[in-house]
Structure formats: structure tokens, C-alpha cells
PDB file of C-alpha atoms and ligand atoms in Angstrom:
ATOM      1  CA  UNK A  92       3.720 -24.574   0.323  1.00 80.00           C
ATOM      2  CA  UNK A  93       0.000 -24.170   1.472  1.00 93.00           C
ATOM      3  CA  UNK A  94      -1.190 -20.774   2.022  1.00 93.00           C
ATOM      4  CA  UNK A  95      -0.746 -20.536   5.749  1.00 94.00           C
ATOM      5  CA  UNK A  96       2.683 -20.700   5.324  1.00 96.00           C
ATOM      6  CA  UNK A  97       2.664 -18.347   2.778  1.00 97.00           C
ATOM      7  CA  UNK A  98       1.315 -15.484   4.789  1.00 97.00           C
ATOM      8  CA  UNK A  99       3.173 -16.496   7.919  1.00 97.00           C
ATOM      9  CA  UNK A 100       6.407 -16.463   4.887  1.00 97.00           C
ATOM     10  CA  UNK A 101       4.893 -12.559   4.589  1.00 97.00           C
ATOM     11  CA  UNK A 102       4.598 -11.636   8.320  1.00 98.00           C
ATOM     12  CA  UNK A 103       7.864 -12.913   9.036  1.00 97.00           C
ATOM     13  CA  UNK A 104       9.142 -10.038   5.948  1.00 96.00           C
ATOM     14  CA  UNK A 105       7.117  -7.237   7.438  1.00 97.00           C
ATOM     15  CA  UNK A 106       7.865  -7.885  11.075  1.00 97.00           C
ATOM     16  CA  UNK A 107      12.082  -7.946   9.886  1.00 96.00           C
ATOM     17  CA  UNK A 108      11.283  -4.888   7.535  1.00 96.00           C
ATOM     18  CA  UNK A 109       9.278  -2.413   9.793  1.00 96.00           C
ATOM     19  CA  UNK A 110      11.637  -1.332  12.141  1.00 96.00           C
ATOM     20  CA  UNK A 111      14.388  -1.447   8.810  1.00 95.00           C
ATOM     21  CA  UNK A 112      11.930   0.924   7.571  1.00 95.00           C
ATOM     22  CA  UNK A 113      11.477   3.530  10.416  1.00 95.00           C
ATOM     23  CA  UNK A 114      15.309   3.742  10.201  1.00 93.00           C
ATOM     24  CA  UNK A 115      15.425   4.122   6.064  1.00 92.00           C
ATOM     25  CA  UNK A 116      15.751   7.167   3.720  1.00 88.00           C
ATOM     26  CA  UNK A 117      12.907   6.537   1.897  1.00 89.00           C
ATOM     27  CA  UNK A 118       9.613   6.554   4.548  1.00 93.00           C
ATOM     28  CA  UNK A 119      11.614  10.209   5.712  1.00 93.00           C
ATOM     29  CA  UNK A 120      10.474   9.588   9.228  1.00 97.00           C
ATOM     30  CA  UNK A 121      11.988  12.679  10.360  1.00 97.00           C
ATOM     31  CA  UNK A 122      10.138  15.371   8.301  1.00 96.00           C
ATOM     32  CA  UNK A 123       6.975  13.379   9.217  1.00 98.00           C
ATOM     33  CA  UNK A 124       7.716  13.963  12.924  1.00 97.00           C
ATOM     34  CA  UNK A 125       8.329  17.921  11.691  1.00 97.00           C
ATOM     35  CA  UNK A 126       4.555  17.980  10.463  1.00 97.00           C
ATOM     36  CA  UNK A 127       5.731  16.971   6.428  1.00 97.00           C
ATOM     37  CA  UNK A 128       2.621  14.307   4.866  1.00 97.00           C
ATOM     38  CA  UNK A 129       3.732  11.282   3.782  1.00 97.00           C
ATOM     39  CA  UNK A 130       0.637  11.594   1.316  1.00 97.00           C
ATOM     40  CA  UNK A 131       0.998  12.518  -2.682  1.00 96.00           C
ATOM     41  CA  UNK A 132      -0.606  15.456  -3.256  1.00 95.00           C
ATOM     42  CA  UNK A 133      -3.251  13.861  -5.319  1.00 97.00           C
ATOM     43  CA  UNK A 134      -4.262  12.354  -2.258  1.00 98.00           C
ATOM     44  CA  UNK A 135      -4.745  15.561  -0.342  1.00 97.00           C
ATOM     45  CA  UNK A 136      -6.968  16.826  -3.231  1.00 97.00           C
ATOM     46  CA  UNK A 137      -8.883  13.510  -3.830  1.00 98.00           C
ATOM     47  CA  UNK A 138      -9.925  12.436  -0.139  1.00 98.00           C
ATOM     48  CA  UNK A 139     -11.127  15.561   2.002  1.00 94.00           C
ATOM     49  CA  UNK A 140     -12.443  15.183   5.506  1.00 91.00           C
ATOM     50  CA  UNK A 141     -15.906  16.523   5.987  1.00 87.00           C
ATOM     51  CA  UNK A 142     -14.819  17.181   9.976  1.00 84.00           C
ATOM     52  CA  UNK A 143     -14.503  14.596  12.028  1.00 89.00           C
ATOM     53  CA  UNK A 144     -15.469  11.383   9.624  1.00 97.00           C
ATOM     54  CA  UNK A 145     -13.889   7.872  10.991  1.00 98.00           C
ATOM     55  CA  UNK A 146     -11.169   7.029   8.828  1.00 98.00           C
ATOM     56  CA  UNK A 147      -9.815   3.136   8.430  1.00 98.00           C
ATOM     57  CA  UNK A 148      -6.225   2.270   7.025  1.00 98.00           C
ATOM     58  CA  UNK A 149      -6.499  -0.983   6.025  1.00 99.00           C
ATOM     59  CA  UNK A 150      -2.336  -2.476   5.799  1.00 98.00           C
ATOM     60  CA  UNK A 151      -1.409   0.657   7.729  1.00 98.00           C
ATOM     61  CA  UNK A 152       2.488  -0.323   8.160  1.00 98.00           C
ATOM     62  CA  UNK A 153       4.253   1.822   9.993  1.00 98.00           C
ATOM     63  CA  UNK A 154       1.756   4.400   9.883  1.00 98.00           C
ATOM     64  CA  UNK A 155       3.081   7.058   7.980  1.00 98.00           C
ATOM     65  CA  UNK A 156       0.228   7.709   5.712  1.00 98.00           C
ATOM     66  CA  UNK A 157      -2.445   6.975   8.556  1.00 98.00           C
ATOM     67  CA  UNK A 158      -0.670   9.824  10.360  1.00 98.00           C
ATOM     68  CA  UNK A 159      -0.674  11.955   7.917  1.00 98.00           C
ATOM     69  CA  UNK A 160      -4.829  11.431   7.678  1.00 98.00           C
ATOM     70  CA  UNK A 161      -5.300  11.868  11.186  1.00 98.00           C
ATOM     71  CA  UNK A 162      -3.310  15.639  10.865  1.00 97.00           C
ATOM     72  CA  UNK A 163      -5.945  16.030   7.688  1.00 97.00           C
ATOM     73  CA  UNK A 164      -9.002  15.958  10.187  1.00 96.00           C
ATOM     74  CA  UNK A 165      -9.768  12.250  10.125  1.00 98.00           C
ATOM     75  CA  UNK A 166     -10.600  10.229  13.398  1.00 98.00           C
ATOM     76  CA  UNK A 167      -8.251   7.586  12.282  1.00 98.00           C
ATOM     77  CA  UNK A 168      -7.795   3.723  12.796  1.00 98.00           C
ATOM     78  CA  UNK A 169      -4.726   2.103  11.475  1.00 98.00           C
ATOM     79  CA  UNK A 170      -4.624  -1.741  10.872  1.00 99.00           C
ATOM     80  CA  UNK A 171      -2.008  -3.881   9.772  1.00 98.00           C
ATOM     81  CA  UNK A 172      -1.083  -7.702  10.257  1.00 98.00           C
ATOM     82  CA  UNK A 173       2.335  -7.072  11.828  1.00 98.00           C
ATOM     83  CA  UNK A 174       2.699  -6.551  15.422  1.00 98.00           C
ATOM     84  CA  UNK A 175       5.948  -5.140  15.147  1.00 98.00           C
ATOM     85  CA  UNK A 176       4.638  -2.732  12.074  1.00 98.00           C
ATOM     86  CA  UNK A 177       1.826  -1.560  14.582  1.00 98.00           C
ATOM     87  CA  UNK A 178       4.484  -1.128  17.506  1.00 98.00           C
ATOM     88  CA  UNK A 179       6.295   1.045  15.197  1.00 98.00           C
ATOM     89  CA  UNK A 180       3.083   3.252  13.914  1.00 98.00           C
ATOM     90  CA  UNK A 181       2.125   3.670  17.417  1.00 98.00           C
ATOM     91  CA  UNK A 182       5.813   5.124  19.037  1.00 98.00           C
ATOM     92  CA  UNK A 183       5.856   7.445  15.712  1.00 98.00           C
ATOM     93  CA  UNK A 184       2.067   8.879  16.442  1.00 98.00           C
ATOM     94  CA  UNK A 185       3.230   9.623  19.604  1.00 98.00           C
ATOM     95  CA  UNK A 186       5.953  10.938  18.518  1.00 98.00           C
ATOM     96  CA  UNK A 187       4.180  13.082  15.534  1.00 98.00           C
ATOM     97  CA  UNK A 188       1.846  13.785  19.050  1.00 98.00           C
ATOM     98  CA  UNK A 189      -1.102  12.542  16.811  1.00 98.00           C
ATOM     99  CA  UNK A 190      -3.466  10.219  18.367  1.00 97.00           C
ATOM    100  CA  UNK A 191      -4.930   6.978  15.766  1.00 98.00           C
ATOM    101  CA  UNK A 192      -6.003   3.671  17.297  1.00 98.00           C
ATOM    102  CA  UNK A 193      -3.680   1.352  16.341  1.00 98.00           C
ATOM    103  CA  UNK A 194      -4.901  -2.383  15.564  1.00 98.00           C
ATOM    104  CA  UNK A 195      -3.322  -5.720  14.788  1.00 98.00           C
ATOM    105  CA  UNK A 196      -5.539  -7.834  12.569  1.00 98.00           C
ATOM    106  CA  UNK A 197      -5.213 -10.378   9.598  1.00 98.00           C
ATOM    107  CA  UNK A 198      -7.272  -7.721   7.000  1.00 98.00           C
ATOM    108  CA  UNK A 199      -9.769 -10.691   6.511  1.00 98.00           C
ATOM    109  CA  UNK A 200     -10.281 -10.984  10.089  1.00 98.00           C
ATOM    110  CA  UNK A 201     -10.695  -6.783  10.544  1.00 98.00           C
ATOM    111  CA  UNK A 202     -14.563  -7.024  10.301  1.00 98.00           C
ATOM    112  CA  UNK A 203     -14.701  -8.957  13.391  1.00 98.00           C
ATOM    113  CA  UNK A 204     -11.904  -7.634  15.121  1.00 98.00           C
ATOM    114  CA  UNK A 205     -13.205  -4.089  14.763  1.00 98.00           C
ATOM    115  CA  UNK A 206     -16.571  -4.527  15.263  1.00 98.00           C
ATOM    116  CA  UNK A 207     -17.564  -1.451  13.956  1.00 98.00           C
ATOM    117  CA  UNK A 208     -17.968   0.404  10.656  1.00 98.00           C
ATOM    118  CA  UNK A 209     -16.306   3.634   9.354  1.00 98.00           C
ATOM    119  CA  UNK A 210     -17.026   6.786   7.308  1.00 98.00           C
ATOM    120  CA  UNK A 211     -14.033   5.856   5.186  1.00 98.00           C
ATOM    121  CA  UNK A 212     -11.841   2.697   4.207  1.00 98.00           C
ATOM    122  CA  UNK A 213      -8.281   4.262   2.721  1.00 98.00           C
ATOM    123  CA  UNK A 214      -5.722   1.539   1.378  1.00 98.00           C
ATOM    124  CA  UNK A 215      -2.154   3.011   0.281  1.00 97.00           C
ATOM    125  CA  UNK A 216       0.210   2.261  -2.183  1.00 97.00           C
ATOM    126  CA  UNK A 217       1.705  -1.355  -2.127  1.00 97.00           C
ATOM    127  CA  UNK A 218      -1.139  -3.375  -0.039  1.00 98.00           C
ATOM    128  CA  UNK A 219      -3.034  -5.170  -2.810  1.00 98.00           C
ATOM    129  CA  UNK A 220      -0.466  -7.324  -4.018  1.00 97.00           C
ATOM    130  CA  UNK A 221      -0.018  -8.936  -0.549  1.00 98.00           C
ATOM    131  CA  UNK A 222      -3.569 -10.161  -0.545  1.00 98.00           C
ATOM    132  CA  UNK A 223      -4.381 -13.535  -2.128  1.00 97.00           C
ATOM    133  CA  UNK A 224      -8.423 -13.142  -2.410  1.00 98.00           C
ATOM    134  CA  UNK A 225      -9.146  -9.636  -3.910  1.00 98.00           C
ATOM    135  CA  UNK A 226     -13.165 -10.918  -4.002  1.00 98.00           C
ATOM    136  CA  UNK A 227     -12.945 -11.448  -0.161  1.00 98.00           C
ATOM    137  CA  UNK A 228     -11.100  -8.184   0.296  1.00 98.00           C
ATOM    138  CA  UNK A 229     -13.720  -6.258  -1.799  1.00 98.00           C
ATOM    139  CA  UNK A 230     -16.747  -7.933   0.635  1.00 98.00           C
ATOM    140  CA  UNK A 231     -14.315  -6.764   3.545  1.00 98.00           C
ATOM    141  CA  UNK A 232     -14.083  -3.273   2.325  1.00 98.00           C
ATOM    142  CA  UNK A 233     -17.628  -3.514   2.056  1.00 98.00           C
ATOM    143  CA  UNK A 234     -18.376  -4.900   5.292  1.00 98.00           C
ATOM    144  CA  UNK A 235     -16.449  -2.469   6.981  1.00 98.00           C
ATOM    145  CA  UNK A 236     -18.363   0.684   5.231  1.00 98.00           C
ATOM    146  CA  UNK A 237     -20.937   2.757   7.031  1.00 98.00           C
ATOM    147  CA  UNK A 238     -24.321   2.985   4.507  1.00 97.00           C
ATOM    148  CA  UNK A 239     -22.771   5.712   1.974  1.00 96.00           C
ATOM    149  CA  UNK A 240     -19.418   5.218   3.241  1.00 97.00           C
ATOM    150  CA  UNK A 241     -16.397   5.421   0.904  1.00 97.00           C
ATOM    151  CA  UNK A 242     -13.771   3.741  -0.076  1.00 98.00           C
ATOM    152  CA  UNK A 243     -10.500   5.815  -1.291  1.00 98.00           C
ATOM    153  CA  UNK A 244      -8.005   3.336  -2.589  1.00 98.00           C
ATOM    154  CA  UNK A 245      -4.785   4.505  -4.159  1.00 98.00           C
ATOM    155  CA  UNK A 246      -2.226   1.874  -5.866  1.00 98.00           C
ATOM    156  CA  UNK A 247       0.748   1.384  -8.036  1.00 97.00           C
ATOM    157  CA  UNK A 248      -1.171   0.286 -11.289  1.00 98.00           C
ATOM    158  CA  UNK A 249      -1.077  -3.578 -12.292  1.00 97.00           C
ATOM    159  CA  UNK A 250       0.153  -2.403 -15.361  1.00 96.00           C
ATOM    160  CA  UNK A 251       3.544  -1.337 -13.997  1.00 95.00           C
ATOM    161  CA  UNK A 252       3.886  -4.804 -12.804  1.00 93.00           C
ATOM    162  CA  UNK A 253       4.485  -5.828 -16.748  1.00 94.00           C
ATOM    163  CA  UNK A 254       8.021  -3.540 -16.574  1.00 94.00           C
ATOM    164  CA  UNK A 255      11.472  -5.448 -15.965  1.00 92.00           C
ATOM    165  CA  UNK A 256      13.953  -4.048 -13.673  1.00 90.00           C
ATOM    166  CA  UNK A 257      16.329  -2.461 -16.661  1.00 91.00           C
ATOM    167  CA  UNK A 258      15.277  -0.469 -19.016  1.00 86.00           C
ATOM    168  CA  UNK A 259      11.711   0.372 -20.415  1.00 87.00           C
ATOM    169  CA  UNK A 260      10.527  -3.368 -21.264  1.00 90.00           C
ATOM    170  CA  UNK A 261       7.486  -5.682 -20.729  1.00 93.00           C
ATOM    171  CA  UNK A 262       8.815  -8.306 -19.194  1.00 94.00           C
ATOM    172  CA  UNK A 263       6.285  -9.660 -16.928  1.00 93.00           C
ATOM    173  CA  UNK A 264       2.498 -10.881 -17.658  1.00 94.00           C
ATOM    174  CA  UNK A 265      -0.089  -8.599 -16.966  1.00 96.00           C
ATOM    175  CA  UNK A 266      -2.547 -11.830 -16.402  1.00 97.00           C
ATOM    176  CA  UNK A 267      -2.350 -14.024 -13.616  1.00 93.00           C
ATOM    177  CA  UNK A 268      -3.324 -17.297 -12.943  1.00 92.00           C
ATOM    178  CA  UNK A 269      -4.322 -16.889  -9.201  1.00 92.00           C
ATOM    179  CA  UNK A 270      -1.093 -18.559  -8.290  1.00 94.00           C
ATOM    180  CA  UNK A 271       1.283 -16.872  -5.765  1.00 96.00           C
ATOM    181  CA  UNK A 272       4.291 -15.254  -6.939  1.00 94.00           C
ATOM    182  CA  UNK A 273       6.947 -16.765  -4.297  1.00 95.00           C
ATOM    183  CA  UNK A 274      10.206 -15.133  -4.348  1.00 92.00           C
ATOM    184  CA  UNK A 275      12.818 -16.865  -2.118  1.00 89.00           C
ATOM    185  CA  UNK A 276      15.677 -14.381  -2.400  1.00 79.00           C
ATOM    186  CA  UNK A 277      13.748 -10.927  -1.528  1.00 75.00           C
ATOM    187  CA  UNK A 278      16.577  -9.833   0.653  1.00 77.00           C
ATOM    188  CA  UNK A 279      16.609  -6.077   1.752  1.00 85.00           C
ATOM    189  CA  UNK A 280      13.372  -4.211   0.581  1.00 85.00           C
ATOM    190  CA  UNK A 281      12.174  -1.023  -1.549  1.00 84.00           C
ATOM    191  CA  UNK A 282      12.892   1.069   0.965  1.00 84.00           C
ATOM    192  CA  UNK A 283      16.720   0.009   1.329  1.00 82.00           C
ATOM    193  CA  UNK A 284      17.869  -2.600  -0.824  1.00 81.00           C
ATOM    194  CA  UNK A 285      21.174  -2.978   0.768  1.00 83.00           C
ATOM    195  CA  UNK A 286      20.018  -4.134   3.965  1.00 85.00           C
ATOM    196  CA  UNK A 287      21.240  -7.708   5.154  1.00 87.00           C
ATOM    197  CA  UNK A 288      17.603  -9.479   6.057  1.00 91.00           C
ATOM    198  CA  UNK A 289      17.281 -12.815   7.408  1.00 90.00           C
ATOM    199  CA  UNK A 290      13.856 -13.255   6.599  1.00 91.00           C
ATOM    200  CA  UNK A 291      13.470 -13.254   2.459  1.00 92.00           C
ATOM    201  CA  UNK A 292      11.006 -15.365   1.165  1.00 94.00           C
ATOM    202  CA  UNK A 293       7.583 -13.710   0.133  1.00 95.00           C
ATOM    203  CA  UNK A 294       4.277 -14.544  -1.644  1.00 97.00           C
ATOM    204  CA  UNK A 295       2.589 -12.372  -4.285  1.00 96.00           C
ATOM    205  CA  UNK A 296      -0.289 -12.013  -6.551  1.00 97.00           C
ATOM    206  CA  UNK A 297      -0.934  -9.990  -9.142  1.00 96.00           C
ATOM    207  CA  UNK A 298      -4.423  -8.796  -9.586  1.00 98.00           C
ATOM    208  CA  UNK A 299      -5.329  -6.922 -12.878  1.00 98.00           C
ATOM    209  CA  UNK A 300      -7.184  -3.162 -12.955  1.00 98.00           C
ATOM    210  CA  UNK A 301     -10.122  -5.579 -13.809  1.00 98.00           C
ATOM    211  CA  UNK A 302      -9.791  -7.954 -10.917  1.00 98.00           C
ATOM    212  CA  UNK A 303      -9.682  -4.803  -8.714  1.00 98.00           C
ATOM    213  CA  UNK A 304     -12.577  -3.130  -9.996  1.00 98.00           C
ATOM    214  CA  UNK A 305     -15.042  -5.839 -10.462  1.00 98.00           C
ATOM    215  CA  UNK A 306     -14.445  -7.361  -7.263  1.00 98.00           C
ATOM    216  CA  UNK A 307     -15.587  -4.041  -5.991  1.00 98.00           C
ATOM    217  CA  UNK A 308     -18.853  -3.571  -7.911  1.00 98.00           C
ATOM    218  CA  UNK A 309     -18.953  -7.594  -7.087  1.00 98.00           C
ATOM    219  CA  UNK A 310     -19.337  -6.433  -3.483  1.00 98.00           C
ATOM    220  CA  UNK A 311     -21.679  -3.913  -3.995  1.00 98.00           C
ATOM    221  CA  UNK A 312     -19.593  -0.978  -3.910  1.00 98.00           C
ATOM    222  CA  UNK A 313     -20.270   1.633  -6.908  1.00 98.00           C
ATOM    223  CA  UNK A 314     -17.660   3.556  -8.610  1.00 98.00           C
ATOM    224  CA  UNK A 315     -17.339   7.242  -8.771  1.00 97.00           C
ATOM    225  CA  UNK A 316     -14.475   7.953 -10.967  1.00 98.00           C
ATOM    226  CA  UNK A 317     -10.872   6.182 -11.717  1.00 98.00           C
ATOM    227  CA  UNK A 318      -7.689   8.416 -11.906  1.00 98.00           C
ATOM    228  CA  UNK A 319      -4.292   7.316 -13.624  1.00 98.00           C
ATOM    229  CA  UNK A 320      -1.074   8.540 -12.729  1.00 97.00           C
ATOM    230  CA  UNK A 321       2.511   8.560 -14.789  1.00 95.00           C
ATOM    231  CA  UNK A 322       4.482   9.026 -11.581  1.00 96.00           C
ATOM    232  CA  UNK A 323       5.473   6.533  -8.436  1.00 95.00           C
ATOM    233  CA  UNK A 324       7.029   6.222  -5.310  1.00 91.00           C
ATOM    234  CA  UNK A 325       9.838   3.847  -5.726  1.00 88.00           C
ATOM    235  CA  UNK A 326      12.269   2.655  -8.512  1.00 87.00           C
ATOM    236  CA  UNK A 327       9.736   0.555 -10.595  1.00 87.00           C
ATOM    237  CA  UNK A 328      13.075   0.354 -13.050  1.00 91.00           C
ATOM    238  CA  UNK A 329      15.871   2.027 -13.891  1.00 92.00           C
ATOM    239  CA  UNK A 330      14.164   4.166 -16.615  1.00 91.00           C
ATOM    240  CA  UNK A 331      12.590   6.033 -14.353  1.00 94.00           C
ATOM    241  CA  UNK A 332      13.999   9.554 -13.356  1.00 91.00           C
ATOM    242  CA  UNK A 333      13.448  10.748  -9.837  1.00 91.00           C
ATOM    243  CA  UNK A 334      11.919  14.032  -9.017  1.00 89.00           C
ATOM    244  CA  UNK A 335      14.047  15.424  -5.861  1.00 88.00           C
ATOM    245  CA  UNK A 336      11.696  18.285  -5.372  1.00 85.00           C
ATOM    246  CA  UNK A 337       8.530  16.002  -5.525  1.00 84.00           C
ATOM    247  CA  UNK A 338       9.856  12.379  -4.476  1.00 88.00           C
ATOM    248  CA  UNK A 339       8.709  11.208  -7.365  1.00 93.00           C
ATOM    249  CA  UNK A 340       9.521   8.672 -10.076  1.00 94.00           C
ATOM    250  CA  UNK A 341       8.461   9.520 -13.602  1.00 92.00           C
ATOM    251  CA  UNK A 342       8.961   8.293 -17.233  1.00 89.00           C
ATOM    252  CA  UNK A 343      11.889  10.166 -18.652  1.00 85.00           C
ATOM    253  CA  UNK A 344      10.817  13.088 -21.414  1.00 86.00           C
ATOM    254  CA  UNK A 345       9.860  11.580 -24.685  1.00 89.00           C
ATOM    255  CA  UNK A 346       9.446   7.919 -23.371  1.00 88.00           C
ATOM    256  CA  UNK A 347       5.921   6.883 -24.135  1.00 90.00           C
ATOM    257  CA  UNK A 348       4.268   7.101 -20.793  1.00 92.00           C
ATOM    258  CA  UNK A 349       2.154   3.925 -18.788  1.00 93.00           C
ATOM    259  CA  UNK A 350       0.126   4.359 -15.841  1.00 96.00           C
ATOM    260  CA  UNK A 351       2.243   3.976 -12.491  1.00 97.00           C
ATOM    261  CA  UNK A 352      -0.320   4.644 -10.021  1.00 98.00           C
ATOM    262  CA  UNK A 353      -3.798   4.467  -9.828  1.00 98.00           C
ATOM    263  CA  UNK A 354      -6.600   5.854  -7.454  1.00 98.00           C
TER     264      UNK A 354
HETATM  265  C1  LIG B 435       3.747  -1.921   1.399  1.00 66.02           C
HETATM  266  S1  LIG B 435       2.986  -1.961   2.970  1.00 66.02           S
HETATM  267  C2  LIG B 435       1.761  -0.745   2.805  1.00 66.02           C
HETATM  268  C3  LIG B 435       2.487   0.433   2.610  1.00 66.02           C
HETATM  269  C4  LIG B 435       1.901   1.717   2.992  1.00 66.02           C
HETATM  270  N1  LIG B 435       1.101   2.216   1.915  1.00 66.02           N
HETATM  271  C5  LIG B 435       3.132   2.533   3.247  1.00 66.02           C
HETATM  272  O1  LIG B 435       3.841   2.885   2.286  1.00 66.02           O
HETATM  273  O2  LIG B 435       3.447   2.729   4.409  1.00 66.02           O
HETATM  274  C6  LIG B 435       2.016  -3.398   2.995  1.00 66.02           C
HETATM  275  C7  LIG B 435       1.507  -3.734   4.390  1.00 66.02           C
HETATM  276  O3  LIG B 435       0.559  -4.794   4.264  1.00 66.02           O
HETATM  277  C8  LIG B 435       0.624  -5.547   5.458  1.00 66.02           C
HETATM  278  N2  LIG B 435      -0.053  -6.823   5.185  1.00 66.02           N
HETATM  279  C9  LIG B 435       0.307  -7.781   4.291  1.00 66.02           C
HETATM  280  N3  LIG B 435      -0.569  -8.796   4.328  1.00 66.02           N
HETATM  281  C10 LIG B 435      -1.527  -8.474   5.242  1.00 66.02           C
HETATM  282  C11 LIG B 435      -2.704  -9.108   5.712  1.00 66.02           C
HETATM  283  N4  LIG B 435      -3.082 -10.309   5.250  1.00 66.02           N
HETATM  284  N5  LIG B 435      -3.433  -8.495   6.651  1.00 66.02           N
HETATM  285  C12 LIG B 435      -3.069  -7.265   7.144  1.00 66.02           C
HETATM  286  N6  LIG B 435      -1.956  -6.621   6.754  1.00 66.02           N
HETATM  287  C13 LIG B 435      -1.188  -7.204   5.801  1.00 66.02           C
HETATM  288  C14 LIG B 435       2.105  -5.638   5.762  1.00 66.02           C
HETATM  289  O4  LIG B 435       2.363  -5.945   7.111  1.00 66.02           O
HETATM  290  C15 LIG B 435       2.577  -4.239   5.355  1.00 66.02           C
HETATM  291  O5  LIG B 435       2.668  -3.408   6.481  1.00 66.02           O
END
């Protein structure tokens, strides 16, 4: 398969999952509508608004993290490649009564679709992977910065990607070869994995802590600091305990710990 169809393979997933999602457990909709974040609290502490500063969510899904921004004091656009995922943001800001713009953009294309440069560039937990280029990404980021702007990227750590689904194993390379990951049989999703889906096939690619960070530097974006986390947001493997009170998934006690997140 050539890498048109690969992403079209992708949309197809997202546009079947987003409205799955608004419906599921796990993105807790409803508390978000009752004025909860959808953000770690990491997040809250490592990305303050100055008052005001234009905030873009690059892969914004169904905006749950881009709402939660524009409650922290961000003037916040929220871009994502799915037209359905963007239909969805924009009925929950409304409903949230927060107000974002909401765009629908191939992430390569968002330079010249926006037209414009922000304060801020914020990508969540769970974009990377989706994105074949990470060099062209980085020059995106960086072409979408005001002078001095920042970029606040949070992810689940490339490491993680090494555990299997049982147990506390390496199972998969850390390493890639550029290649997509295809997966033909990625029925349901994270957020509910018992959902009958008709569209399952999707395309992946790994990109190491390495790849991430020197594409960034690459682009001419400087680094301030890197933060590690041991905890996650969905069940990376069955090892993991979840956290009730904090929504979290963490290395049982005495389990030597790996970095699940990253920011
Ligand atoms: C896991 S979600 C991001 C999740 C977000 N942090 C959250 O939990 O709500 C990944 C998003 O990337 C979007 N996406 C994937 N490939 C894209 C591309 N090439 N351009 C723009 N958006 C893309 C998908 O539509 C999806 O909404």
C-alpha cells in the first residue's frame, strides 16, 4: 500500500472512532462538560498561560484536552485531520460553553491552512505515532511558532512501545526502520475495546526519544528541559495497576519502573 492509502486507512479509523469516543468511559465526557480537565496534572503545572497567549492543538480529536486549555486562559485553536473528530470537539465546546476555533487540516498542510502563527503549539498524548515524517512535523511545529514561541509536547514515551500486551516484557523493538506498522485487525480502540468497528486497518510508526528530539533541534527549535513520567493513561499491559482516584496507570510496587510518558 502507498502512503496515501495509508493515511486515508487512518482517517477512515478516526472518523468511525470519534463519535465511539464521545460516547466511551474513558474520554469521561460528562465531568468535562461539569468543568473536570481532561489534562494530567503535570500538564497544568508545566504549561501556564501568561493571559491571553494563542494556543494551537495540533491532532486535537475530540477536543477534550483543547477544552480544557481554553478554560486554563488560552485563546485556543484545535486542529485535527478528521472532520467528524472536529464535528465532535466543536458540539462538546459548546456544550462545555467554551469557545476554540475548530479546524480541519492534514497537520502537514496546517501552516497553510492557518495562515498564521501562535504563542504556543501543544500536542497530547497519542499523536506522534500517527505521523509518518517526524522531520517534517518538527519544521511544521516550527513554522507554526511565533519568534520565542513554544512548543509544549506531552507523549506516551517510545520506550513503552517495547512492552507486550501481558505481563512486564520487551517484546517489541525500540528501533524502527521508517516502515509503517500496518495492523489490519485494530477493531474497537483504547478507549473501548469491545466496540464492533467496521473500519480496522491502521498505519503506525514508531519514532524513538531520539527521532523526536533531534528532529526538533533539526528545525531549529531549542530545548528547555525533558520530563519522564512512570504513569499513563491507558492499559499499556496488563501489569499495570490503575489509579481510580488519579486515572492513572502505574507500574505495580516493586516492579522496576520505565518511563510511560514523556513531556
Ligand atoms: C490519539 S488522538 C490524539 C489524542 C488526544 N491527545 C486525546 O486524547 O484526545 C490522535 C489524533 O490524531 C489525528 N491525526 C492522525 N493523523 C493526522 C494527520 N496526518 N493530520 C492531522 N490529524 C491527524 C486523529 O484524527 C486523532 O484525532
Amino acid at each position: 500500500m502507498d502512503r496515501e492509502e495509508l493515511i486515508v486507512s487512518n482517517l477512515d479509523w478516526w472518523n468511525e472512532r470519534a463519535p465511539l469516543h464521545v460516547a466511551s468511559a474513558f474520554y469521561h465526557v460528562d465531568d468535562l462538560i461539569n468543568g473536570a480537565s481532561a489534562l494530567d496534572e503535570f500538564e497544568e503545572r508545566e504549561l501556564v498561560s501568561h493571559g491571553g497567549e494563542s494556543l494551537l492543538h495540533l491532532q486535537c480529536h475530540i477536543g477534550t484536552d483543547t477544552i480544557s486549555w481554553a478554560r486554563r486562559g488560552f485563546d485556543v485553536t484545535g486542529l485535527d485531520f478528521s472532520e467528524v473528530a472536529i464535528r465532535e470537539a466543536a458540539q462538546l465546546g459548546s456544550q462545555c460553553g467554551v469557545t476554540v476555533k475548530w479546524i480541519t487540516s492534514d497537520l502537514y498542510q496546517a501552516p497553510q491552512t492557518l495562515g498564521r502563527t501562535f504563542d504556543v503549539v501543544y500536542t497530547g498524548k497519542g499523536a506522534l505515532v500517527w505521523l509518518d515524517d517526524i522531520k517534517l512535523w518538527a519544521d511544521v511545529v516550527n513554522q507554526l511558532l511565533k519568534p520565542g514561541g513554544r512548543l509544549y509536547l506531552v507523549e506516551f514515551h517510545p520506550v513503552s512501545e517495547v512492552l507486550g500486551e501481558k505481563g512486564w516484557s520487551i517484546e517489541y523493538d525500540y528501533f524502527s526502520d521508517g516502515e509503517a506498522i500496518i495492523e489490519d485487525q485494530t477493531m474497537g480502540s483504547y478507549a473501548d475495546r469491545d466496540v464492533t468497528t467496521r473500519a480496522n486497518r491502521t498505519a503506525t510508526w514508531q519514532h524513538t526519544l531520539g527521532d523526536i528530539i533531534s528532529a526538533l533541534t533539526g528545525a531549529g527549535l531549542s530545548i528547555k528541559w525533558l520530563h519522564e513520567y512512570p504513569h499513563t493513561h491507558f492499559e499499556r499491559t496488563d501489569a499495570l495497576f490503575f489509579d481510580p482516584e488519579r486515572r492513572t496507570y502505574q507500574v505495580p510496587p516493586g516492579t522496576p519502573r520505565l518511563p510511560l510518558l514523556f513531556s
